[in-house]
Short mmCIF file of C-alpha atoms and ligand atoms in Angstrom, two decimals:
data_model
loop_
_atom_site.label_atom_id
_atom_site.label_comp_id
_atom_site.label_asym_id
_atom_site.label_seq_id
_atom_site.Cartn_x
_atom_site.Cartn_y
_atom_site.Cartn_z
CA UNK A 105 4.33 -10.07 5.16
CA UNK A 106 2.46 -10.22 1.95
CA UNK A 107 -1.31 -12.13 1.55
CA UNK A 108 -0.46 -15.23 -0.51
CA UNK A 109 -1.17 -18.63 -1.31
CA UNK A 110 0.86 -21.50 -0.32
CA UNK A 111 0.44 -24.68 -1.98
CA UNK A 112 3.00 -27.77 -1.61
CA UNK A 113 1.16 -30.39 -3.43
CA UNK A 114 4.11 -32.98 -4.64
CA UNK A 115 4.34 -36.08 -2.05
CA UNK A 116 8.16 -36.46 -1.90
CA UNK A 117 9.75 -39.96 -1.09
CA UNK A 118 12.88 -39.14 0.17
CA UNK A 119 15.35 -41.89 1.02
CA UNK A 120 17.76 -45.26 0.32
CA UNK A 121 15.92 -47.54 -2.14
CA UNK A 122 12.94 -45.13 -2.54
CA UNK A 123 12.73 -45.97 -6.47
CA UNK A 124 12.10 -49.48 -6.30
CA UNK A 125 8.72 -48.64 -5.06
CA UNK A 126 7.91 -46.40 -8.13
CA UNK A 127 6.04 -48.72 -9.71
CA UNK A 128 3.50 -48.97 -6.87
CA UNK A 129 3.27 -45.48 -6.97
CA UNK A 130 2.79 -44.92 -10.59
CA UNK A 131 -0.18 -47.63 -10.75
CA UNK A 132 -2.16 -45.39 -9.27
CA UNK A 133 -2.66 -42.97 -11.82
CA UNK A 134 -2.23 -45.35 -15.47
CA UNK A 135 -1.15 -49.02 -16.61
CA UNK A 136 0.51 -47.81 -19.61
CA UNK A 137 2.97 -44.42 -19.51
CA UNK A 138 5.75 -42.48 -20.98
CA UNK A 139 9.21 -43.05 -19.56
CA UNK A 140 11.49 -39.95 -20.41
CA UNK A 141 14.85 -39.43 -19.30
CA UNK A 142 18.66 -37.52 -20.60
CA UNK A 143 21.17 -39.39 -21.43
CA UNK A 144 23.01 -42.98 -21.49
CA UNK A 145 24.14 -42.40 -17.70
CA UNK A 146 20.87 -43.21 -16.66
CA UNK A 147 21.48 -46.92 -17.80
CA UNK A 148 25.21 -47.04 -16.98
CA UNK A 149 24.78 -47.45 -13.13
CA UNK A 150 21.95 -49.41 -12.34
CA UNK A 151 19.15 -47.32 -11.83
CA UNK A 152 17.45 -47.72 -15.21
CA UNK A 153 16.80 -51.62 -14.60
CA UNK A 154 15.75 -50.75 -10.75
CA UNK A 155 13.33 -48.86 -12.18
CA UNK A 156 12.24 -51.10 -15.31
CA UNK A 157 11.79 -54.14 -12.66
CA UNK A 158 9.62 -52.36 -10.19
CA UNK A 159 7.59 -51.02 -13.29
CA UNK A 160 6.83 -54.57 -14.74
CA UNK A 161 6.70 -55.82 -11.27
CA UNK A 162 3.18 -53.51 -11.03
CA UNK A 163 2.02 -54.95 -14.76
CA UNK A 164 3.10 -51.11 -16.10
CA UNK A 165 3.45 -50.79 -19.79
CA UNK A 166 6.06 -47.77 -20.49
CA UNK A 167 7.32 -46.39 -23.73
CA UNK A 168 10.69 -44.27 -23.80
CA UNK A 169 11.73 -41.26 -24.94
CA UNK A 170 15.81 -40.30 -23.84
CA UNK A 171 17.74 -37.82 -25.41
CA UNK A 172 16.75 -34.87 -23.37
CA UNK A 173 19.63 -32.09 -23.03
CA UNK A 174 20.79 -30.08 -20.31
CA UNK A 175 18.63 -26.92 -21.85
CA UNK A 176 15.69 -29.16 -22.84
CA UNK A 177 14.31 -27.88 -25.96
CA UNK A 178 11.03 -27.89 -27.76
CA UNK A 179 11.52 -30.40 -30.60
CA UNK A 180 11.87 -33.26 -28.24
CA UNK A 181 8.63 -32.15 -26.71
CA UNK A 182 7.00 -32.14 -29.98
CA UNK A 183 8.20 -35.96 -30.41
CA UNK A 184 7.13 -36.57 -26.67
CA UNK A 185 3.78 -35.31 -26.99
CA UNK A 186 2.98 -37.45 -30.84
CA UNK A 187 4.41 -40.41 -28.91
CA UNK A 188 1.80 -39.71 -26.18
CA UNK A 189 -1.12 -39.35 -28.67
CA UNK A 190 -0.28 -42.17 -30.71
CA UNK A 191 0.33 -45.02 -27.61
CA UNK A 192 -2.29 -43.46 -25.40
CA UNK A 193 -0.15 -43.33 -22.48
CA UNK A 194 -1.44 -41.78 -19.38
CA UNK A 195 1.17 -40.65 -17.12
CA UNK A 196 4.82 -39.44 -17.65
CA UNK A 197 7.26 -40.51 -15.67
CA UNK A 198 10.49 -38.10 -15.72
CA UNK A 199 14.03 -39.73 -14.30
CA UNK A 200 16.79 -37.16 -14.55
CA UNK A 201 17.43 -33.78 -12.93
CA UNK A 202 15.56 -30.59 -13.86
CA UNK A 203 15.60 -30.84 -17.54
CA UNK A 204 14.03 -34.15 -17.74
CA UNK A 205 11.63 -32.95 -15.35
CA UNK A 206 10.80 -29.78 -17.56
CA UNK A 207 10.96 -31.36 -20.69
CA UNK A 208 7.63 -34.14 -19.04
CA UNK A 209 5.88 -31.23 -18.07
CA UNK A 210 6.19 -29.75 -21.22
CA UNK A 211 4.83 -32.76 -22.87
CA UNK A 212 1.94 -33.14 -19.63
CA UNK A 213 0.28 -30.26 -20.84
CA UNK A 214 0.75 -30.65 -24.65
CA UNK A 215 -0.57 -33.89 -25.15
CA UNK A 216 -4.20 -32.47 -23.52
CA UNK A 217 -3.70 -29.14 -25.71
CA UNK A 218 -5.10 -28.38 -28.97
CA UNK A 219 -2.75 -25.69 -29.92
CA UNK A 220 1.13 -25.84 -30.10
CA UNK A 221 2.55 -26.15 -26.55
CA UNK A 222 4.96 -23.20 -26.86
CA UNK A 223 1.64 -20.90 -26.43
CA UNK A 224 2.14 -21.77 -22.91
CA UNK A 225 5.61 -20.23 -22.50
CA UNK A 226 5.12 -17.12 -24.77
CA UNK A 227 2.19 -16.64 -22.45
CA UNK A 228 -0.60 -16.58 -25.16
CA UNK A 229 -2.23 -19.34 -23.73
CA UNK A 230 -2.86 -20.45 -19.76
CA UNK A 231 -2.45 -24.23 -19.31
CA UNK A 232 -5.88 -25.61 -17.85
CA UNK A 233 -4.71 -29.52 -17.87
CA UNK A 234 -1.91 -31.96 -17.52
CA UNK A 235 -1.11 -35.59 -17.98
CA UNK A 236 0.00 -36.37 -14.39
CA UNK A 237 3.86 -36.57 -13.79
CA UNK A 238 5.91 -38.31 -11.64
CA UNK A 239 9.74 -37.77 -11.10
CA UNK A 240 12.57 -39.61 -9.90
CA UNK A 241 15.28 -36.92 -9.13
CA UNK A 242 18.89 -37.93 -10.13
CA UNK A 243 20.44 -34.51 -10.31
CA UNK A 244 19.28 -31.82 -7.36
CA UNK A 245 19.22 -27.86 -7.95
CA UNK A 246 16.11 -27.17 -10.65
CA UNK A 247 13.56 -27.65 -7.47
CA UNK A 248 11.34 -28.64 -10.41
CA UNK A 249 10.78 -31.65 -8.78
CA UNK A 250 8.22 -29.73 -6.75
CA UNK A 251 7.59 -27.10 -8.20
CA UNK A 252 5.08 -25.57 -10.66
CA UNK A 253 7.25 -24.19 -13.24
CA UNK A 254 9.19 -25.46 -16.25
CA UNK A 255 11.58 -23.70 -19.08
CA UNK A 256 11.94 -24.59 -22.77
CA UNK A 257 14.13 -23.53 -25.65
CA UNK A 258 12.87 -23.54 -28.78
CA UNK A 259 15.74 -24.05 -31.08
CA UNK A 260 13.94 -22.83 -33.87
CA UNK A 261 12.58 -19.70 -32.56
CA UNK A 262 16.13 -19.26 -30.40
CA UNK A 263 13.69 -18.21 -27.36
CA UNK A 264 14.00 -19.69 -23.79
CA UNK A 265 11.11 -19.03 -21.56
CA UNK A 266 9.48 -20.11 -18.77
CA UNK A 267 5.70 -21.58 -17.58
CA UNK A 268 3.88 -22.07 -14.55
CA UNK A 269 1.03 -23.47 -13.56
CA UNK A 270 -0.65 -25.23 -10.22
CA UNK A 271 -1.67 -28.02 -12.74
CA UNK A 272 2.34 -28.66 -13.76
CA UNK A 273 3.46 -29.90 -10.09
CA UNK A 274 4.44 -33.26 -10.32
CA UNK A 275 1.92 -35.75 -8.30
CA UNK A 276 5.13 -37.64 -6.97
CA UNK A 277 9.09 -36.74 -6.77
CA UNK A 278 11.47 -39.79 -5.40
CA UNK A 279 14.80 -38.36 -3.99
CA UNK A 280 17.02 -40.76 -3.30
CA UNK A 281 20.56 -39.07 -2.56
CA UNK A 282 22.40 -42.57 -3.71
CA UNK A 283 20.87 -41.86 -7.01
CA UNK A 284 23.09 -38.18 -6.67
CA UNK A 285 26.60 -40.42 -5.78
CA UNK A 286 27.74 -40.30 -9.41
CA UNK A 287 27.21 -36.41 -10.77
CA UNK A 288 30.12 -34.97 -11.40
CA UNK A 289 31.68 -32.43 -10.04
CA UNK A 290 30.89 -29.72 -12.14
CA UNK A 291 27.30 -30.38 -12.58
CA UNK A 292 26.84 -30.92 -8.61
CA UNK A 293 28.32 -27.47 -8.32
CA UNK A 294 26.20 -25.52 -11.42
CA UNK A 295 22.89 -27.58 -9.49
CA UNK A 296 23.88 -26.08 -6.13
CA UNK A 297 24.79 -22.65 -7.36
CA UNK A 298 21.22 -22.75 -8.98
CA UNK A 299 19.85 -23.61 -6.17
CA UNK A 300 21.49 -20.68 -4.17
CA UNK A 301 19.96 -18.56 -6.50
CA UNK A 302 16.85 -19.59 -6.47
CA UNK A 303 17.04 -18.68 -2.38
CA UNK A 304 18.59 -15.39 -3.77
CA UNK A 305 15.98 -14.24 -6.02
CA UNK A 306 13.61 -14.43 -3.34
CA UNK A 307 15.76 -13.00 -0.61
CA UNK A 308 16.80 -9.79 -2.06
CA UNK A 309 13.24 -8.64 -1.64
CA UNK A 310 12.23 -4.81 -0.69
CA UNK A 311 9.24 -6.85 1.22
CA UNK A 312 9.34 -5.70 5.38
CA UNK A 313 8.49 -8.01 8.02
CA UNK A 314 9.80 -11.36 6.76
CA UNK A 315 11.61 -12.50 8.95
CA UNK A 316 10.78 -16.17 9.20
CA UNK A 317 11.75 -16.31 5.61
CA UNK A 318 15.02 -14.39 5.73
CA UNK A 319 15.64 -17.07 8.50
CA UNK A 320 14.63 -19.74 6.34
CA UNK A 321 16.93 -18.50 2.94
CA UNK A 322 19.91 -17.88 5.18
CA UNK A 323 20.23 -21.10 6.52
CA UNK A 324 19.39 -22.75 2.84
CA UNK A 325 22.38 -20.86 1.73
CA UNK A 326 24.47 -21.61 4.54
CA UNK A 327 23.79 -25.09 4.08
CA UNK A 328 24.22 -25.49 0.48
CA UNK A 329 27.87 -23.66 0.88
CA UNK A 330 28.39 -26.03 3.51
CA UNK A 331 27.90 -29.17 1.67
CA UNK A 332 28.75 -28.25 -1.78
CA UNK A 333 33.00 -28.23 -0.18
CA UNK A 334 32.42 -31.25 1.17
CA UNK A 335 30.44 -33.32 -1.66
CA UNK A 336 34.18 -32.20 -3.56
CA UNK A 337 35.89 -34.16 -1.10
CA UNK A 338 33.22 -37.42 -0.68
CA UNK A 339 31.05 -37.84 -3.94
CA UNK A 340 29.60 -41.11 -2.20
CA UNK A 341 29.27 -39.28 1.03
CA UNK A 342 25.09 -40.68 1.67
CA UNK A 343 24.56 -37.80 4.53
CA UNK A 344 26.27 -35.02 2.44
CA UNK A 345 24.50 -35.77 -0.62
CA UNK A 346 21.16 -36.09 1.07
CA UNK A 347 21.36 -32.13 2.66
CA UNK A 348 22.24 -31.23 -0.80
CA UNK A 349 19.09 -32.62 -2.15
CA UNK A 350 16.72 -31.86 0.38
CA UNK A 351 18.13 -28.46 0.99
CA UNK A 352 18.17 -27.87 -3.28
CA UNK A 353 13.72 -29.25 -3.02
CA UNK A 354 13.34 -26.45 -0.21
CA UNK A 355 15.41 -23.73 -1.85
CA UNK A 356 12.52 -23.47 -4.73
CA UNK A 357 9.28 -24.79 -3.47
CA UNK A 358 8.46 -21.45 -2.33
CA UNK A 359 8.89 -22.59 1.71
CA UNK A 360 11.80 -19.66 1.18
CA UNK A 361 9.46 -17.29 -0.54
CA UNK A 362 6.36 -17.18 1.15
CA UNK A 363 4.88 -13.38 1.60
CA UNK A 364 7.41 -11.69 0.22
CA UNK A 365 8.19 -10.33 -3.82
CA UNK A 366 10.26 -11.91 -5.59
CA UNK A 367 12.98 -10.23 -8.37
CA UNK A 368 14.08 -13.11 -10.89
CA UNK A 369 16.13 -10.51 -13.10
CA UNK A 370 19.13 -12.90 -12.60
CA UNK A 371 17.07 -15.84 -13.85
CA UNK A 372 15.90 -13.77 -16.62
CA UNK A 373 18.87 -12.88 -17.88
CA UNK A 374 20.13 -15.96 -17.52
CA UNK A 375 17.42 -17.95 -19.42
CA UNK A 376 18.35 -15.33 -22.70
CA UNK A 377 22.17 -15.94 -22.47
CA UNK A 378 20.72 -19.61 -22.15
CA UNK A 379 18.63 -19.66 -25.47
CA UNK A 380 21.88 -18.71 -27.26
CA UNK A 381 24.38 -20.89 -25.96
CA UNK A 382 24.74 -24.01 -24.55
CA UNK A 383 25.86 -22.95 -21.09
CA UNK A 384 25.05 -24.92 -18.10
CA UNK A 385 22.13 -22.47 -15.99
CA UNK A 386 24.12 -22.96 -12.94
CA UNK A 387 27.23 -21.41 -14.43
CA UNK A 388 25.67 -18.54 -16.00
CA UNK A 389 23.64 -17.84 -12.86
CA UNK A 390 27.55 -17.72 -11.03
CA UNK A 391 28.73 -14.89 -13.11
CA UNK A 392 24.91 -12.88 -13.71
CA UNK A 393 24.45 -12.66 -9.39
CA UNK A 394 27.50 -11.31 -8.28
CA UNK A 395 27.45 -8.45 -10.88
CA UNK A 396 23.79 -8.01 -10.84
CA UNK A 397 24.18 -7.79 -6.82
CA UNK A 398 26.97 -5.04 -7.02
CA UNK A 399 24.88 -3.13 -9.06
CA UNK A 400 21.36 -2.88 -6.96
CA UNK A 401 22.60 -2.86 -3.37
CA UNK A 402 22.32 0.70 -2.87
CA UNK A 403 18.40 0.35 -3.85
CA UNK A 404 18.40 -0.92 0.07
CA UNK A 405 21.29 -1.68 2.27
CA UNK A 406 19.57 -2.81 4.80
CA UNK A 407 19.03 -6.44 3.29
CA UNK A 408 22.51 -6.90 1.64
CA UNK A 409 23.96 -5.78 5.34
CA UNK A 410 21.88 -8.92 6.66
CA UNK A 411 23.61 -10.67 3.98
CA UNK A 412 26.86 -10.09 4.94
CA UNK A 413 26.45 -10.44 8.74
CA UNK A 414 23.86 -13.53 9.12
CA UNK A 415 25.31 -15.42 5.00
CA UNK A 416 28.55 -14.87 5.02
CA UNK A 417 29.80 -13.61 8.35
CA UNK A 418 31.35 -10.61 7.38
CA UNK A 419 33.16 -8.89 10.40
CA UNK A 420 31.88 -5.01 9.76
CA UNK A 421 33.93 -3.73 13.01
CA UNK A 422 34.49 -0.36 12.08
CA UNK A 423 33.57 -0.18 8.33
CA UNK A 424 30.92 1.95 6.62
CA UNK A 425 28.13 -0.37 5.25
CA UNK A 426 29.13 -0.23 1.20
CA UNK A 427 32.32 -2.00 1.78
CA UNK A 428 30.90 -4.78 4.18
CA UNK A 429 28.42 -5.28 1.76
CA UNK A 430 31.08 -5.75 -0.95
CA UNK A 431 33.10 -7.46 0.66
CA UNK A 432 29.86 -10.27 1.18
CA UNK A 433 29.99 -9.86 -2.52
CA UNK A 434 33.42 -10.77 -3.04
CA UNK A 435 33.27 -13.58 -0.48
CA UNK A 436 30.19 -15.17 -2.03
CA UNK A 437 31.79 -14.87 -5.44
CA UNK A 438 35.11 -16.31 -4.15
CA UNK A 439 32.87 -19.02 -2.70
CA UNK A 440 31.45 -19.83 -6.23
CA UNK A 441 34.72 -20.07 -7.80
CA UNK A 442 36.12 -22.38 -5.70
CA UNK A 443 33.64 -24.95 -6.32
CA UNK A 444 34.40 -24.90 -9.67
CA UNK A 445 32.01 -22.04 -11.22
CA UNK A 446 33.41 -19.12 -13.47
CA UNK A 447 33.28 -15.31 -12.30
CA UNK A 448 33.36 -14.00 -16.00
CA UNK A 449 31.16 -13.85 -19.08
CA UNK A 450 34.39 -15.08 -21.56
CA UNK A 451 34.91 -17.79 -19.36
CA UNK A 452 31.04 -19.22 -20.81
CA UNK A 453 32.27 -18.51 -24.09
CA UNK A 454 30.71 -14.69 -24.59
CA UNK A 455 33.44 -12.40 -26.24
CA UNK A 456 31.46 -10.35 -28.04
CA UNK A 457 30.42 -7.13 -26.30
CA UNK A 458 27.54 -6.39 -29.26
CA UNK A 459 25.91 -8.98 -28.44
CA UNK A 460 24.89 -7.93 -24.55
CA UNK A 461 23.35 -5.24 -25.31
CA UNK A 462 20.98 -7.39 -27.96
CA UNK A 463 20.90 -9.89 -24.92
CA UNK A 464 19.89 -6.67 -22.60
CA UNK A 465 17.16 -5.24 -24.96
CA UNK A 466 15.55 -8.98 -25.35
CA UNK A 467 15.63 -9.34 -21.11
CA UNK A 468 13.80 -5.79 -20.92
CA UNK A 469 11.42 -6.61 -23.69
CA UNK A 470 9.97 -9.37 -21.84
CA UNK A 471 7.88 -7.35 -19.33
CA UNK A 472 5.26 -4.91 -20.67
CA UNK A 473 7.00 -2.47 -17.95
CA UNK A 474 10.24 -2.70 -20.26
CA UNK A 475 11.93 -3.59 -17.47
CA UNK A 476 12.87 -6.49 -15.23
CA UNK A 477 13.25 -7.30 -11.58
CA UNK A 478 11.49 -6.29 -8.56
CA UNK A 479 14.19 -5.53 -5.64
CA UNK A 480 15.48 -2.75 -8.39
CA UNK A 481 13.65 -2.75 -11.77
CA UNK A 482 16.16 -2.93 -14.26
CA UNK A 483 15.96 -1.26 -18.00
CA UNK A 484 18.19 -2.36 -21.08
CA UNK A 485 20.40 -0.25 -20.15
CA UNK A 486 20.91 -1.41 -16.13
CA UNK A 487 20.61 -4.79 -17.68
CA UNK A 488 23.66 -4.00 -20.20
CA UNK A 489 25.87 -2.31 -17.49
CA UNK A 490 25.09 -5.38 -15.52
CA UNK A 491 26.66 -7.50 -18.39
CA UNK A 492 29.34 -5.23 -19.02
CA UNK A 493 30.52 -5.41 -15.48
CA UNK A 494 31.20 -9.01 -15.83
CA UNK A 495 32.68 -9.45 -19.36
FE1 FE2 B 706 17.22 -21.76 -11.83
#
């Protein structure tokens, strides 16, 4: 196990009715905020009034910002951050699911920033401060609802990248799985699959002695496979949505990834398909793992054998260890597609083969090493292959 720091700082309220509270809670850090949120569905089922009454019920002044997409982008942070400024608000309150979430934390450490935001996620700049953030979670899989990290397109620059920072946890998450009863299917499934492969990226690790954390990301897995069939058969199941959530906070707080090195090549890869088209992350992370796990299994058996046996309870009997391990593959892959996700890059609307190997050179230009991943480090040209595999 590696040396490491583990730091958990977000107090979750987890439960039936935990929003109407939120007002309590967000007293404590300002009197007058920013209330940001996606789209109109927030209002349609009674959550955006819950929230509105306990607000005014604490004497909270809020101003609101919606509009924020499923790949949150950078010009409605620019507009968050002026409103900020301009109304003095000090604290951001974030209801949606992980793009909401991102998009606050975006604006938390803009609005104490002199420069352009953005110089946090092209790295040129290390993010010292934050308005504080709050979060009430409507749509589980991001984790960002504890977590440090957030990622940003900018639409103008066509770039998608990612920031983290200890000062970008939210102070406060409420996860109330009623809240979850009315995603639909699809985006229950993409959040889930996310979520799997945020337990994945930290799994497939060439780290020894980690066992405690193998333990952990198996049964994460297990349990998100579990649920996400039967959320498909009761949406307004209270017990089945709340594993879902709690299991999707836990899959990237870094419980599952203490001690051990990560890889992230899948996320990677999936940010730059991302920052071209307007794919769900979940989906594109259903047809990147698969392929990207077919190609790096020989770089140590030993962990996609575990796979198989303790994930996805491959019978080996007899067999040599490649085609248990492939046959995991195909299993978890089947496993994806029937909860609704695609196995192919056409099906996400990519038919043009020129433009992976653009998307493969722009992945391996991120890192200074020129290439990506840690369980196998990947060049362009891995990267491409990878692509290619699932066209
Ligand atoms: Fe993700």
């Amino acid at each position: 196990m590696l040396n490491g720091i583990y730091r958990n700082p977000t107090t979750i309220y987890f439960g039936k009715g935990a929003e109407l509270s939120v007002g309590e809670e967000v007293k404590k850090y300002a009197n007058r905020i920013f209330l940001h949120y996606g789209g109109q569905s927030f209002k349609k089922f009674g959550l955006y009034e819950r929230i509105i009454d306990s607000l005014k019920a604490s004497g909270i002044e809020y101003v609101e910002l919606g509009g924020v997409k499923a790949n949150p982008q950078a010009g409605l942070v620019y507009e968050g951050i002026d409103i900020c400024r301009k109304e003095k608000l000090g604290f951001i309150l974030a209801v949606g699911g992980g793009s909401v979430i991102d998009s606050a934390k975006a604006i938390g450490v803009g609005v104490l920033y002199d420069g352009d935001f953005f110089d946090f996620f092209e790295r040129k700049a290390l993010p010292q401060k934050s308005l504080k953030v709050g979060t009430v979670l409507t749509i589980p899989g991001s984790g960002s609802e504890s977590g440090e990290g957030a990622v940003i397109t900018h639409e103008k620059l066509g770039k998608k990248y990612d920031c983290g920072s200890p000062v970008m946890y939210p102070v406060f998450s409420i996860l109330n799985p009623e809240n979850t009863f009315t995603v639909p299917p699809y985006y229950t499934a993409c959040g889930i699959t996310d979520a799997i492969a945020h337990v994945l990226e930290r799994y497939f690790s060439n780290t020894p002695f980690v066992d405690c954390t193998d333990r952990i990301c198996e049964g994460l897995i297990k349990t998100l496979m579990k649920y996400a069939v039967l959320v498909d058969k009761e949406p307004a199941n209270y017990e089945v949505r709340a594993e879902i959530m709690w299991a999707c906070k836990l899959a990237h707080d870094n419980t599952a990834g203490f001690g051990r090195k990560h890889d992230w090549a899948c996320h990677k890869i999936s940010h730059e398909i991302g920052a071209r088209h307007d794919i769900a992350h979940g989906a594109i992370l259903a047809v990147i793992f698969p392929a990207w796990m077919r190609y790096v299994y020989r770089k140590d058996e030993r962990i996609f054998l575990q796979f198989a046996d303790r994930v996805m309870d491959v019978d080996a009997g007899a067999m040599a260890s490649a085609p248990v391990i492939l046959k995991a593959i195909d299993e978890f892959q089947r496993f994806l597609k029937m909860i609704g996700m695609p196995s192919t890059l056409g099906e996400i609307g990519l038919h043009e083969k020129a433009e992976l190997t653009d998307i493969a050179a722009k992945c391996a230009a991120l890192m200074p090493s020129g290439t990506i991943g840690n369980f196998a480090r990947l060049t362009s040209d891995d990267i491409e292959k990878i692509l290619l595999s699932s066209f």
